[in-house]
Amino acid sequence: QVQLVESGGGLVQAGGSLRLSCAASGGTFSRYIMGWFRQAPGKEREFVATISRFAEIIYYIDSVKGRFTTSRDNAKSTLYLQMNLLKPEDTAVYYCAASESQSPAGISAYDINYWGKGTLVTVSS
């Protein structure tokens, strides 16, 4: 059983930056494709980014390309999401996710085996 714990959320003004971290335990971190999802109030959970087991392939939702960067440190069993140029529409609970899928392409919430509890990011205008 893999446990995922997010940290780094908070309140930031539009144009600012935050760095989210996700610490994993209870499994072999490099076995999993890792990802970030988010859920805004009243909306469905949506994919933000996925990263392959050794970080050779990364996908982003179009709305965050050029602003968000995900990375992973397998030695530390930690996933990161650097968020720059934040916008009010980025406000959401951000979830760390682990998947046993074979490819990071096309991953949806249905492909996730383990979820973190989420961390709230609020971007004020």
CSV table of N, CA, C and O in Angstrom, one decimal:
chain,number,residue,atom,x,y,z
A,1,GLN,N,0.8,-1.2,0.0
A,1,GLN,CA,0.0,0.0,0.0
A,1,GLN,C,0.9,1.3,0.0
A,1,GLN,O,1.7,1.4,0.9
A,2,VAL,N,0.7,2.1,-1.0
A,2,VAL,CA,1.5,3.3,-1.1
A,2,VAL,C,0.7,4.5,-0.4
A,2,VAL,O,-0.5,4.7,-0.6
A,3,GLN,N,1.4,5.2,0.4
A,3,GLN,CA,0.9,6.4,1.0
A,3,GLN,C,1.5,7.7,0.3
A,3,GLN,O,2.7,7.7,0.1
A,4,LEU,N,0.7,8.6,0.0
A,4,LEU,CA,1.1,9.9,-0.6
A,4,LEU,C,0.7,11.0,0.2
A,4,LEU,O,-0.5,11.1,0.6
A,5,VAL,N,1.6,11.9,0.5
A,5,VAL,CA,1.3,13.1,1.3
A,5,VAL,C,1.8,14.3,0.6
A,5,VAL,O,3.0,14.5,0.4
A,6,GLU,N,0.9,15.2,0.3
A,6,GLU,CA,1.2,16.5,-0.4
A,6,GLU,C,1.5,17.6,0.6
A,6,GLU,O,1.0,17.5,1.7
A,7,SER,N,2.3,18.5,0.2
A,7,SER,CA,2.6,19.7,1.0
A,7,SER,C,2.9,20.8,0.0
A,7,SER,O,3.2,20.6,-1.1
A,8,GLY,N,2.9,22.1,0.6
A,8,GLY,CA,3.3,23.2,-0.2
A,8,GLY,C,2.2,24.1,-0.7
A,8,GLY,O,2.4,25.2,-1.3
A,9,GLY,N,0.9,23.7,-0.5
A,9,GLY,CA,-0.1,24.6,-0.9
A,9,GLY,C,-0.3,25.8,0.0
A,9,GLY,O,0.4,26.0,1.0
A,10,GLY,N,-1.1,26.7,-0.5
A,10,GLY,CA,-1.3,28.0,0.3
A,10,GLY,C,-2.0,29.0,-0.6
A,10,GLY,O,-2.5,28.7,-1.6
A,11,LEU,N,-2.0,30.2,0.0
A,11,LEU,CA,-2.6,31.4,-0.7
A,11,LEU,C,-1.4,32.2,-1.4
A,11,LEU,O,-0.4,32.5,-0.7
A,12,VAL,N,-1.7,32.5,-2.6
A,12,VAL,CA,-0.7,33.3,-3.4
A,12,VAL,C,-1.4,34.3,-4.3
A,12,VAL,O,-2.5,34.0,-4.7
A,13,GLN,N,-0.8,35.4,-4.6
A,13,GLN,CA,-1.4,36.4,-5.5
A,13,GLN,C,-1.2,35.9,-6.9
A,13,GLN,O,-0.2,35.2,-7.2
A,14,ALA,N,-2.0,36.4,-7.8
A,14,ALA,CA,-1.9,36.1,-9.2
A,14,ALA,C,-0.5,36.5,-9.7
A,14,ALA,O,0.0,37.6,-9.3
A,15,GLY,N,0.1,35.7,-10.5
A,15,GLY,CA,1.5,35.9,-11.0
A,15,GLY,C,2.6,35.3,-10.1
A,15,GLY,O,3.7,35.3,-10.5
A,16,GLY,N,2.2,34.9,-8.9
A,16,GLY,CA,3.1,34.3,-8.0
A,16,GLY,C,3.4,32.8,-8.3
A,16,GLY,O,3.0,32.3,-9.3
A,17,SER,N,4.2,32.2,-7.4
A,17,SER,CA,4.7,30.9,-7.6
A,17,SER,C,4.5,30.1,-6.3
A,17,SER,O,4.5,30.6,-5.2
A,18,LEU,N,4.3,28.8,-6.5
A,18,LEU,CA,4.3,27.8,-5.4
A,18,LEU,C,5.0,26.5,-5.8
A,18,LEU,O,4.9,26.2,-7.0
A,19,ARG,N,5.5,25.8,-4.9
A,19,ARG,CA,6.1,24.5,-5.2
A,19,ARG,C,5.4,23.4,-4.3
A,19,ARG,O,5.5,23.5,-3.1
A,20,LEU,N,4.7,22.5,-5.0
A,20,LEU,CA,4.1,21.4,-4.2
A,20,LEU,C,5.1,20.2,-4.2
A,20,LEU,O,5.8,20.0,-5.2
A,21,SER,N,5.0,19.5,-3.1
A,21,SER,CA,5.8,18.3,-3.0
A,21,SER,C,4.8,17.2,-2.6
A,21,SER,O,3.8,17.4,-2.0
A,22,CYS,N,5.2,16.0,-3.0
A,22,CYS,CA,4.4,14.8,-2.6
A,22,CYS,C,5.4,13.7,-2.2
A,22,CYS,O,6.2,13.2,-3.0
A,23,ALA,N,5.4,13.4,-0.9
A,23,ALA,CA,6.2,12.4,-0.3
A,23,ALA,C,5.5,11.0,-0.4
A,23,ALA,O,4.4,10.9,0.1
A,24,ALA,N,6.2,10.0,-0.9
A,24,ALA,CA,5.6,8.7,-1.0
A,24,ALA,C,6.3,7.7,-0.1
A,24,ALA,O,7.5,7.8,0.2
A,25,SER,N,5.5,6.8,0.4
A,25,SER,CA,6.1,5.7,1.3
A,25,SER,C,5.3,4.5,1.1
A,25,SER,O,4.1,4.5,0.6
A,26,GLY,N,5.8,3.4,1.5
A,26,GLY,CA,5.1,2.1,1.5
A,26,GLY,C,5.2,1.3,0.2
A,26,GLY,O,4.6,0.3,0.1
A,27,GLY,N,6.0,1.8,-0.7
A,27,GLY,CA,6.2,1.1,-2.0
A,27,GLY,C,7.5,1.5,-2.6
A,27,GLY,O,8.2,2.4,-2.2
A,28,THR,N,7.7,0.9,-3.8
A,28,THR,CA,8.9,1.3,-4.6
A,28,THR,C,8.5,2.4,-5.5
A,28,THR,O,7.8,2.2,-6.5
A,29,PHE,N,8.9,3.6,-5.2
A,29,PHE,CA,8.5,4.8,-5.9
A,29,PHE,C,8.7,4.7,-7.4
A,29,PHE,O,7.8,5.1,-8.2
A,30,SER,N,9.8,4.2,-7.8
A,30,SER,CA,10.1,4.2,-9.2
A,30,SER,C,9.3,3.2,-10.0
A,30,SER,O,9.4,3.1,-11.2
A,31,ARG,N,8.5,2.4,-9.3
A,31,ARG,CA,7.6,1.5,-10.0
A,31,ARG,C,6.4,2.2,-10.7
A,31,ARG,O,5.7,1.7,-11.5
A,32,TYR,N,6.1,3.4,-10.2
A,32,TYR,CA,4.9,4.1,-10.5
A,32,TYR,C,5.1,5.3,-11.4
A,32,TYR,O,6.0,6.1,-11.3
A,33,ILE,N,4.2,5.4,-12.4
A,33,ILE,CA,4.0,6.6,-13.1
A,33,ILE,C,3.3,7.6,-12.0
A,33,ILE,O,2.3,7.2,-11.4
A,34,MET,N,3.8,8.8,-11.9
A,34,MET,CA,3.2,9.7,-11.0
A,34,MET,C,2.5,10.9,-11.7
A,34,MET,O,2.8,11.2,-12.8
A,35,GLY,N,1.6,11.5,-11.0
A,35,GLY,CA,0.9,12.5,-11.6
A,35,GLY,C,0.3,13.5,-10.6
A,35,GLY,O,0.3,13.3,-9.4
A,36,TRP,N,-0.2,14.6,-11.1
A,36,TRP,CA,-0.9,15.6,-10.4
A,36,TRP,C,-2.3,15.8,-11.0
A,36,TRP,O,-2.4,15.9,-12.3
A,37,PHE,N,-3.3,15.9,-10.2
A,37,PHE,CA,-4.6,16.2,-10.6
A,37,PHE,C,-5.1,17.4,-9.7
A,37,PHE,O,-4.5,17.7,-8.7
A,38,ARG,N,-6.1,18.0,-10.1
A,38,ARG,CA,-6.7,19.1,-9.3
A,38,ARG,C,-8.2,19.1,-9.4
A,38,ARG,O,-8.8,18.7,-10.4
A,39,GLN,N,-8.8,19.7,-8.4
A,39,GLN,CA,-10.3,19.8,-8.4
A,39,GLN,C,-10.7,21.1,-7.8
A,39,GLN,O,-10.4,21.4,-6.7
A,40,ALA,N,-11.3,21.9,-8.7
A,40,ALA,CA,-11.8,23.2,-8.3
A,40,ALA,C,-13.2,23.1,-7.7
A,40,ALA,O,-13.9,22.1,-8.0
A,41,PRO,N,-13.6,24.0,-6.9
A,41,PRO,CA,-15.0,23.9,-6.3
A,41,PRO,C,-16.0,23.8,-7.4
A,41,PRO,O,-16.1,24.5,-8.4
A,42,GLY,N,-16.9,22.8,-7.2
A,42,GLY,CA,-18.0,22.6,-8.2
A,42,GLY,C,-17.6,21.9,-9.5
A,42,GLY,O,-18.4,21.8,-10.4
A,43,LYS,N,-16.3,21.5,-9.6
A,43,LYS,CA,-15.9,20.9,-10.9
A,43,LYS,C,-15.3,19.5,-10.7
A,43,LYS,O,-15.0,19.1,-9.5
A,44,GLU,N,-15.2,18.8,-11.7
A,44,GLU,CA,-14.7,17.5,-11.7
A,44,GLU,C,-13.1,17.5,-11.5
A,44,GLU,O,-12.5,18.5,-11.9
A,45,ARG,N,-12.6,16.4,-11.0
A,45,ARG,CA,-11.2,16.4,-10.8
A,45,ARG,C,-10.6,16.3,-12.2
A,45,ARG,O,-11.0,15.5,-13.1
A,46,GLU,N,-9.5,17.0,-12.5
A,46,GLU,CA,-8.9,17.0,-13.8
A,46,GLU,C,-7.4,16.7,-13.7
A,46,GLU,O,-6.7,17.1,-12.8
A,47,PHE,N,-6.9,16.1,-14.8
A,47,PHE,CA,-5.5,15.8,-15.0
A,47,PHE,C,-4.7,17.1,-15.1
A,47,PHE,O,-5.2,18.1,-15.8
A,48,VAL,N,-3.6,17.2,-14.5
A,48,VAL,CA,-2.7,18.4,-14.6
A,48,VAL,C,-1.4,18.0,-15.3
A,48,VAL,O,-0.9,18.6,-16.3
A,49,ALA,N,-0.7,16.9,-14.8
A,49,ALA,CA,0.6,16.5,-15.3
A,49,ALA,C,0.8,15.0,-14.9
A,49,ALA,O,0.4,14.6,-13.9
A,50,THR,N,1.6,14.4,-15.8
A,50,THR,CA,2.1,13.0,-15.5
A,50,THR,C,3.5,12.9,-15.8
A,50,THR,O,4.0,13.6,-16.8
A,51,ILE,N,4.2,12.1,-15.1
A,51,ILE,CA,5.7,11.9,-15.4
A,51,ILE,C,6.0,10.4,-15.3
A,51,ILE,O,5.5,9.7,-14.4
A,52,SER,N,6.7,9.9,-16.3
A,52,SER,CA,7.0,8.5,-16.3
A,52,SER,C,8.0,8.1,-15.2
A,52,SER,O,8.5,9.0,-14.5
A,53,ARG,N,8.2,6.8,-15.1
A,53,ARG,CA,9.0,6.3,-14.0
A,53,ARG,C,10.4,6.9,-13.8
A,53,ARG,O,10.8,7.1,-12.6
A,54,PHE,N,11.0,7.2,-14.9
A,54,PHE,CA,12.4,7.8,-14.8
A,54,PHE,C,12.4,9.1,-15.4
A,54,PHE,O,13.5,9.6,-15.8
A,55,ALA,N,11.3,9.8,-15.5
A,55,ALA,CA,11.2,11.2,-15.9
A,55,ALA,C,11.5,11.5,-17.3
A,55,ALA,O,11.8,12.6,-17.7
A,56,GLU,N,11.5,10.4,-18.2
A,56,GLU,CA,11.9,10.6,-19.6
A,56,GLU,C,10.7,11.1,-20.4
A,56,GLU,O,10.9,11.7,-21.4
A,57,ILE,N,9.5,11.0,-19.9
A,57,ILE,CA,8.3,11.4,-20.6
A,57,ILE,C,7.4,12.2,-19.6
A,57,ILE,O,7.1,11.7,-18.5
A,58,ILE,N,7.0,13.4,-20.0
A,58,ILE,CA,6.1,14.2,-19.1
A,58,ILE,C,5.0,14.8,-20.0
A,58,ILE,O,5.3,15.3,-21.1
A,59,TYR,N,3.8,14.8,-19.4
A,59,TYR,CA,2.7,15.4,-20.1
A,59,TYR,C,2.0,16.5,-19.2
A,59,TYR,O,2.0,16.3,-18.0
A,60,TYR,N,1.5,17.5,-19.8
A,60,TYR,CA,0.8,18.6,-19.1
A,60,TYR,C,-0.5,18.9,-19.8
A,60,TYR,O,-0.7,18.8,-21.0
A,61,ILE,N,-1.5,19.3,-19.0
A,61,ILE,CA,-2.7,19.8,-19.6
A,61,ILE,C,-2.3,21.1,-20.2
A,61,ILE,O,-1.4,21.9,-19.8
A,62,ASP,N,-3.0,21.5,-21.3
A,62,ASP,CA,-2.6,22.6,-22.1
A,62,ASP,C,-2.6,23.9,-21.3
A,62,ASP,O,-1.8,24.8,-21.5
A,63,SER,N,-3.5,24.1,-20.4
A,63,SER,CA,-3.7,25.3,-19.6
A,63,SER,C,-2.5,25.6,-18.7
A,63,SER,O,-2.4,26.8,-18.2
A,64,VAL,N,-1.6,24.7,-18.4
A,64,VAL,CA,-0.5,24.9,-17.5
A,64,VAL,C,0.8,24.8,-18.3
A,64,VAL,O,1.9,25.1,-17.6
A,65,LYS,N,0.8,24.5,-19.5
A,65,LYS,CA,2.1,24.3,-20.3
A,65,LYS,C,2.8,25.7,-20.3
A,65,LYS,O,2.3,26.7,-20.5
A,66,GLY,N,4.1,25.6,-20.0
A,66,GLY,CA,5.0,26.8,-19.9
A,66,GLY,C,4.9,27.5,-18.6
A,66,GLY,O,5.7,28.4,-18.3
A,67,ARG,N,4.0,27.1,-17.7
A,67,ARG,CA,3.9,27.7,-16.4
A,67,ARG,C,4.2,26.7,-15.2
A,67,ARG,O,4.8,27.0,-14.2
A,68,PHE,N,3.8,25.4,-15.4
A,68,PHE,CA,4.0,24.4,-14.4
A,68,PHE,C,5.1,23.4,-14.9
A,68,PHE,O,5.2,23.1,-16.1
A,69,THR,N,5.9,22.9,-13.9
A,69,THR,CA,6.9,21.9,-14.2
A,69,THR,C,6.8,20.8,-13.1
A,69,THR,O,6.9,21.1,-11.9
A,70,THR,N,6.7,19.6,-13.6
A,70,THR,CA,6.7,18.5,-12.6
A,70,THR,C,8.1,17.8,-12.7
A,70,THR,O,8.6,17.7,-13.8
A,71,SER,N,8.5,17.2,-11.6
A,71,SER,CA,9.7,16.5,-11.6
A,71,SER,C,9.6,15.4,-10.5
A,71,SER,O,8.7,15.5,-9.7
A,72,ARG,N,10.6,14.5,-10.5
A,72,ARG,CA,10.6,13.5,-9.4
A,72,ARG,C,12.0,13.2,-9.0
A,72,ARG,O,12.9,13.3,-9.8
A,73,ASP,N,12.1,12.8,-7.8
A,73,ASP,CA,13.4,12.3,-7.2
A,73,ASP,C,13.2,10.9,-6.7
A,73,ASP,O,12.6,10.8,-5.6
A,74,ASN,N,13.5,9.9,-7.5
A,74,ASN,CA,13.3,8.6,-7.0
A,74,ASN,C,14.1,8.2,-5.8
A,74,ASN,O,13.6,7.4,-5.0
A,75,ALA,N,15.2,8.7,-5.6
A,75,ALA,CA,16.0,8.4,-4.4
A,75,ALA,C,15.3,8.9,-3.2
A,75,ALA,O,15.5,8.3,-2.1
A,76,LYS,N,14.6,10.0,-3.3
A,76,LYS,CA,13.9,10.6,-2.1
A,76,LYS,C,12.4,10.2,-2.1
A,76,LYS,O,11.7,10.7,-1.2
A,77,SER,N,12.0,9.4,-3.1
A,77,SER,CA,10.5,9.0,-3.2
A,77,SER,C,9.6,10.3,-3.2
A,77,SER,O,8.6,10.3,-2.4
A,78,THR,N,10.0,11.3,-3.9
A,78,THR,CA,9.3,12.5,-3.9
A,78,THR,C,8.9,13.1,-5.3
A,78,THR,O,9.8,13.0,-6.2
A,79,LEU,N,7.7,13.6,-5.4
A,79,LEU,CA,7.3,14.2,-6.6
A,79,LEU,C,7.1,15.7,-6.4
A,79,LEU,O,6.7,16.1,-5.3
A,80,TYR,N,7.4,16.5,-7.4
A,80,TYR,CA,7.3,17.9,-7.2
A,80,TYR,C,6.4,18.5,-8.3
A,80,TYR,O,6.3,18.0,-9.4
A,81,LEU,N,5.8,19.7,-8.0
A,81,LEU,CA,5.1,20.5,-9.0
A,81,LEU,C,5.5,21.9,-8.8
A,81,LEU,O,5.0,22.5,-7.8
A,82,GLN,N,6.3,22.5,-9.6
A,82,GLN,CA,6.6,23.9,-9.6
A,82,GLN,C,5.6,24.7,-10.4
A,82,GLN,O,5.4,24.4,-11.6
A,83,MET,N,4.9,25.6,-9.7
A,83,MET,CA,3.9,26.4,-10.4
A,83,MET,C,4.2,27.8,-10.4
A,83,MET,O,4.4,28.4,-9.4
A,84,ASN,N,4.4,28.4,-11.6
A,84,ASN,CA,4.8,29.8,-11.8
A,84,ASN,C,3.6,30.5,-12.5
A,84,ASN,O,2.8,29.9,-13.1
A,85,LEU,N,3.7,31.8,-12.5
A,85,LEU,CA,2.7,32.6,-13.1
A,85,LEU,C,1.3,32.2,-12.8
A,85,LEU,O,0.4,32.0,-13.7
A,86,LEU,N,1.0,31.9,-11.6
A,86,LEU,CA,-0.3,31.4,-11.2
A,86,LEU,C,-1.4,32.3,-11.5
A,86,LEU,O,-1.3,33.6,-11.4
A,87,LYS,N,-2.6,31.7,-11.8
A,87,LYS,CA,-3.8,32.5,-12.2
A,87,LYS,C,-4.9,32.1,-11.2
A,87,LYS,O,-4.9,31.0,-10.7
A,88,PRO,N,-5.9,33.0,-11.1
A,88,PRO,CA,-7.0,32.6,-10.2
A,88,PRO,C,-7.7,31.3,-10.6
A,88,PRO,O,-8.1,30.6,-9.7
A,89,GLU,N,-7.7,31.0,-11.9
A,89,GLU,CA,-8.3,29.8,-12.4
A,89,GLU,C,-7.5,28.5,-12.0
A,89,GLU,O,-8.0,27.4,-12.2
A,90,ASP,N,-6.3,28.7,-11.5
A,90,ASP,CA,-5.5,27.6,-11.0
A,90,ASP,C,-6.0,27.2,-9.5
A,90,ASP,O,-5.5,26.2,-9.0
A,91,THR,N,-6.8,28.0,-8.9
A,91,THR,CA,-7.3,27.7,-7.6
A,91,THR,C,-8.0,26.3,-7.6
A,91,THR,O,-9.0,26.1,-8.3
A,92,ALA,N,-7.5,25.4,-6.7
A,92,ALA,CA,-8.1,24.1,-6.6
A,92,ALA,C,-7.4,23.3,-5.5
A,92,ALA,O,-6.3,23.8,-5.0
A,93,VAL,N,-7.9,22.2,-5.2
A,93,VAL,CA,-7.2,21.2,-4.4
A,93,VAL,C,-6.3,20.4,-5.3
A,93,VAL,O,-6.9,19.8,-6.3
A,94,TYR,N,-5.1,20.3,-5.0
A,94,TYR,CA,-4.1,19.5,-5.9
A,94,TYR,C,-3.8,18.2,-5.3
A,94,TYR,O,-3.5,18.1,-4.1
A,95,TYR,N,-4.0,17.1,-6.1
A,95,TYR,CA,-3.8,15.8,-5.6
A,95,TYR,C,-2.6,15.1,-6.3
A,95,TYR,O,-2.4,15.2,-7.5
A,96,CYS,N,-1.8,14.5,-5.5
A,96,CYS,CA,-0.7,13.6,-6.0
A,96,CYS,C,-1.3,12.2,-6.3
A,96,CYS,O,-2.2,11.8,-5.5
A,97,ALA,N,-0.8,11.6,-7.3
A,97,ALA,CA,-1.4,10.3,-7.7
A,97,ALA,C,-0.3,9.4,-8.2
A,97,ALA,O,0.7,9.8,-8.9
A,98,ALA,N,-0.5,8.1,-8.0
A,98,ALA,CA,0.4,7.1,-8.5
A,98,ALA,C,-0.4,6.0,-9.3
A,98,ALA,O,-1.5,5.6,-8.9
A,99,SER,N,0.2,5.7,-10.4
A,99,SER,CA,-0.5,4.8,-11.3
A,99,SER,C,0.5,3.6,-11.7
A,99,SER,O,1.7,3.8,-12.0
A,100,GLU,N,-0.1,2.4,-11.9
A,100,GLU,CA,0.6,1.3,-12.3
A,100,GLU,C,0.5,1.1,-13.8
A,100,GLU,O,0.9,0.1,-14.4
A,101,SER,N,-0.1,2.1,-14.5
A,101,SER,CA,-0.2,2.0,-16.0
A,101,SER,C,1.1,1.8,-16.6
A,101,SER,O,2.2,2.2,-16.1
A,102,GLN,N,1.1,1.4,-17.9
A,102,GLN,CA,2.3,1.1,-18.6
A,102,GLN,C,2.9,2.4,-19.2
A,102,GLN,O,4.1,2.6,-19.5
A,103,SER,N,2.0,3.4,-19.5
A,103,SER,CA,2.5,4.6,-20.1
A,103,SER,C,1.8,5.8,-19.4
A,103,SER,O,0.7,5.8,-19.0
A,104,PRO,N,2.6,7.0,-19.4
A,104,PRO,CA,2.0,8.2,-18.8
A,104,PRO,C,1.0,8.9,-19.8
A,104,PRO,O,0.3,9.8,-19.4
A,105,ALA,N,0.9,8.4,-21.0
A,105,ALA,CA,0.1,9.0,-22.0
A,105,ALA,C,-1.4,8.7,-21.7
A,105,ALA,O,-1.8,7.6,-21.4
A,106,GLY,N,-2.2,9.8,-21.7
A,106,GLY,CA,-3.7,9.6,-21.6
A,106,GLY,C,-4.2,9.1,-20.3
A,106,GLY,O,-5.3,8.6,-20.2
A,107,ILE,N,-3.4,9.3,-19.3
A,107,ILE,CA,-3.8,8.9,-17.9
A,107,ILE,C,-5.0,9.7,-17.4
A,107,ILE,O,-5.0,11.0,-17.5
A,108,SER,N,-6.0,9.1,-16.9
A,108,SER,CA,-7.1,9.8,-16.3
A,108,SER,C,-7.3,9.3,-14.8
A,108,SER,O,-6.5,8.4,-14.4
A,109,ALA,N,-8.2,9.9,-14.2
A,109,ALA,CA,-8.4,9.5,-12.8
A,109,ALA,C,-8.7,8.0,-12.6
A,109,ALA,O,-8.5,7.4,-11.6
A,110,TYR,N,-9.3,7.4,-13.7
A,110,TYR,CA,-9.6,6.0,-13.6
A,110,TYR,C,-8.4,5.1,-13.6
A,110,TYR,O,-8.5,3.9,-13.2
A,111,ASP,N,-7.3,5.6,-14.0
A,111,ASP,CA,-6.0,4.9,-14.1
A,111,ASP,C,-5.2,4.9,-12.8
A,111,ASP,O,-4.2,4.3,-12.7
A,112,ILE,N,-5.7,5.7,-11.8
A,112,ILE,CA,-4.9,5.9,-10.6
A,112,ILE,C,-5.1,4.8,-9.6
A,112,ILE,O,-6.3,4.5,-9.3
A,113,ASN,N,-4.0,4.3,-9.1
A,113,ASN,CA,-4.1,3.3,-8.0
A,113,ASN,C,-4.1,3.9,-6.6
A,113,ASN,O,-4.7,3.3,-5.7
A,114,TYR,N,-3.4,5.0,-6.4
A,114,TYR,CA,-3.2,5.6,-5.1
A,114,TYR,C,-3.3,7.1,-5.2
A,114,TYR,O,-2.8,7.7,-6.2
A,115,TRP,N,-4.0,7.7,-4.3
A,115,TRP,CA,-4.2,9.2,-4.2
A,115,TRP,C,-3.7,9.7,-2.9
A,115,TRP,O,-3.8,9.0,-1.8
A,116,GLY,N,-3.2,10.9,-2.9
A,116,GLY,CA,-2.9,11.7,-1.7
A,116,GLY,C,-4.2,12.3,-1.3
A,116,GLY,O,-5.2,12.3,-2.0
A,117,LYS,N,-4.2,13.0,-0.1
A,117,LYS,CA,-5.4,13.6,0.4
A,117,LYS,C,-5.6,15.0,-0.1
A,117,LYS,O,-6.6,15.6,0.0
A,118,GLY,N,-4.6,15.6,-0.8
A,118,GLY,CA,-4.7,16.9,-1.5
A,118,GLY,C,-4.2,18.0,-0.6
A,118,GLY,O,-4.1,18.0,0.6
A,119,THR,N,-3.8,19.1,-1.3
A,119,THR,CA,-3.4,20.3,-0.7
A,119,THR,C,-4.0,21.5,-1.5
A,119,THR,O,-4.1,21.5,-2.7
A,120,LEU,N,-4.5,22.4,-0.7
A,120,LEU,CA,-5.3,23.5,-1.3
A,120,LEU,C,-4.4,24.6,-1.8
A,120,LEU,O,-3.5,25.1,-1.1
A,121,VAL,N,-4.6,25.0,-3.1
A,121,VAL,CA,-3.9,26.2,-3.7
A,121,VAL,C,-5.0,27.2,-4.0
A,121,VAL,O,-5.9,26.9,-4.7
A,122,THR,N,-4.8,28.4,-3.4
A,122,THR,CA,-5.7,29.5,-3.7
A,122,THR,C,-4.9,30.7,-4.3
A,122,THR,O,-3.9,31.1,-3.7
A,123,VAL,N,-5.4,31.1,-5.5
A,123,VAL,CA,-4.7,32.2,-6.1
A,123,VAL,C,-5.7,33.4,-6.2
A,123,VAL,O,-6.8,33.3,-6.7
A,124,SER,N,-5.3,34.5,-5.5
A,124,SER,CA,-6.1,35.6,-5.5
A,124,SER,C,-5.8,36.6,-6.6
A,124,SER,O,-4.7,36.7,-7.1
A,125,SER,N,-6.8,37.3,-7.1
A,125,SER,CA,-6.6,38.2,-8.2
A,125,SER,C,-6.2,39.6,-7.7
A,125,SER,O,-6.2,39.9,-6.5
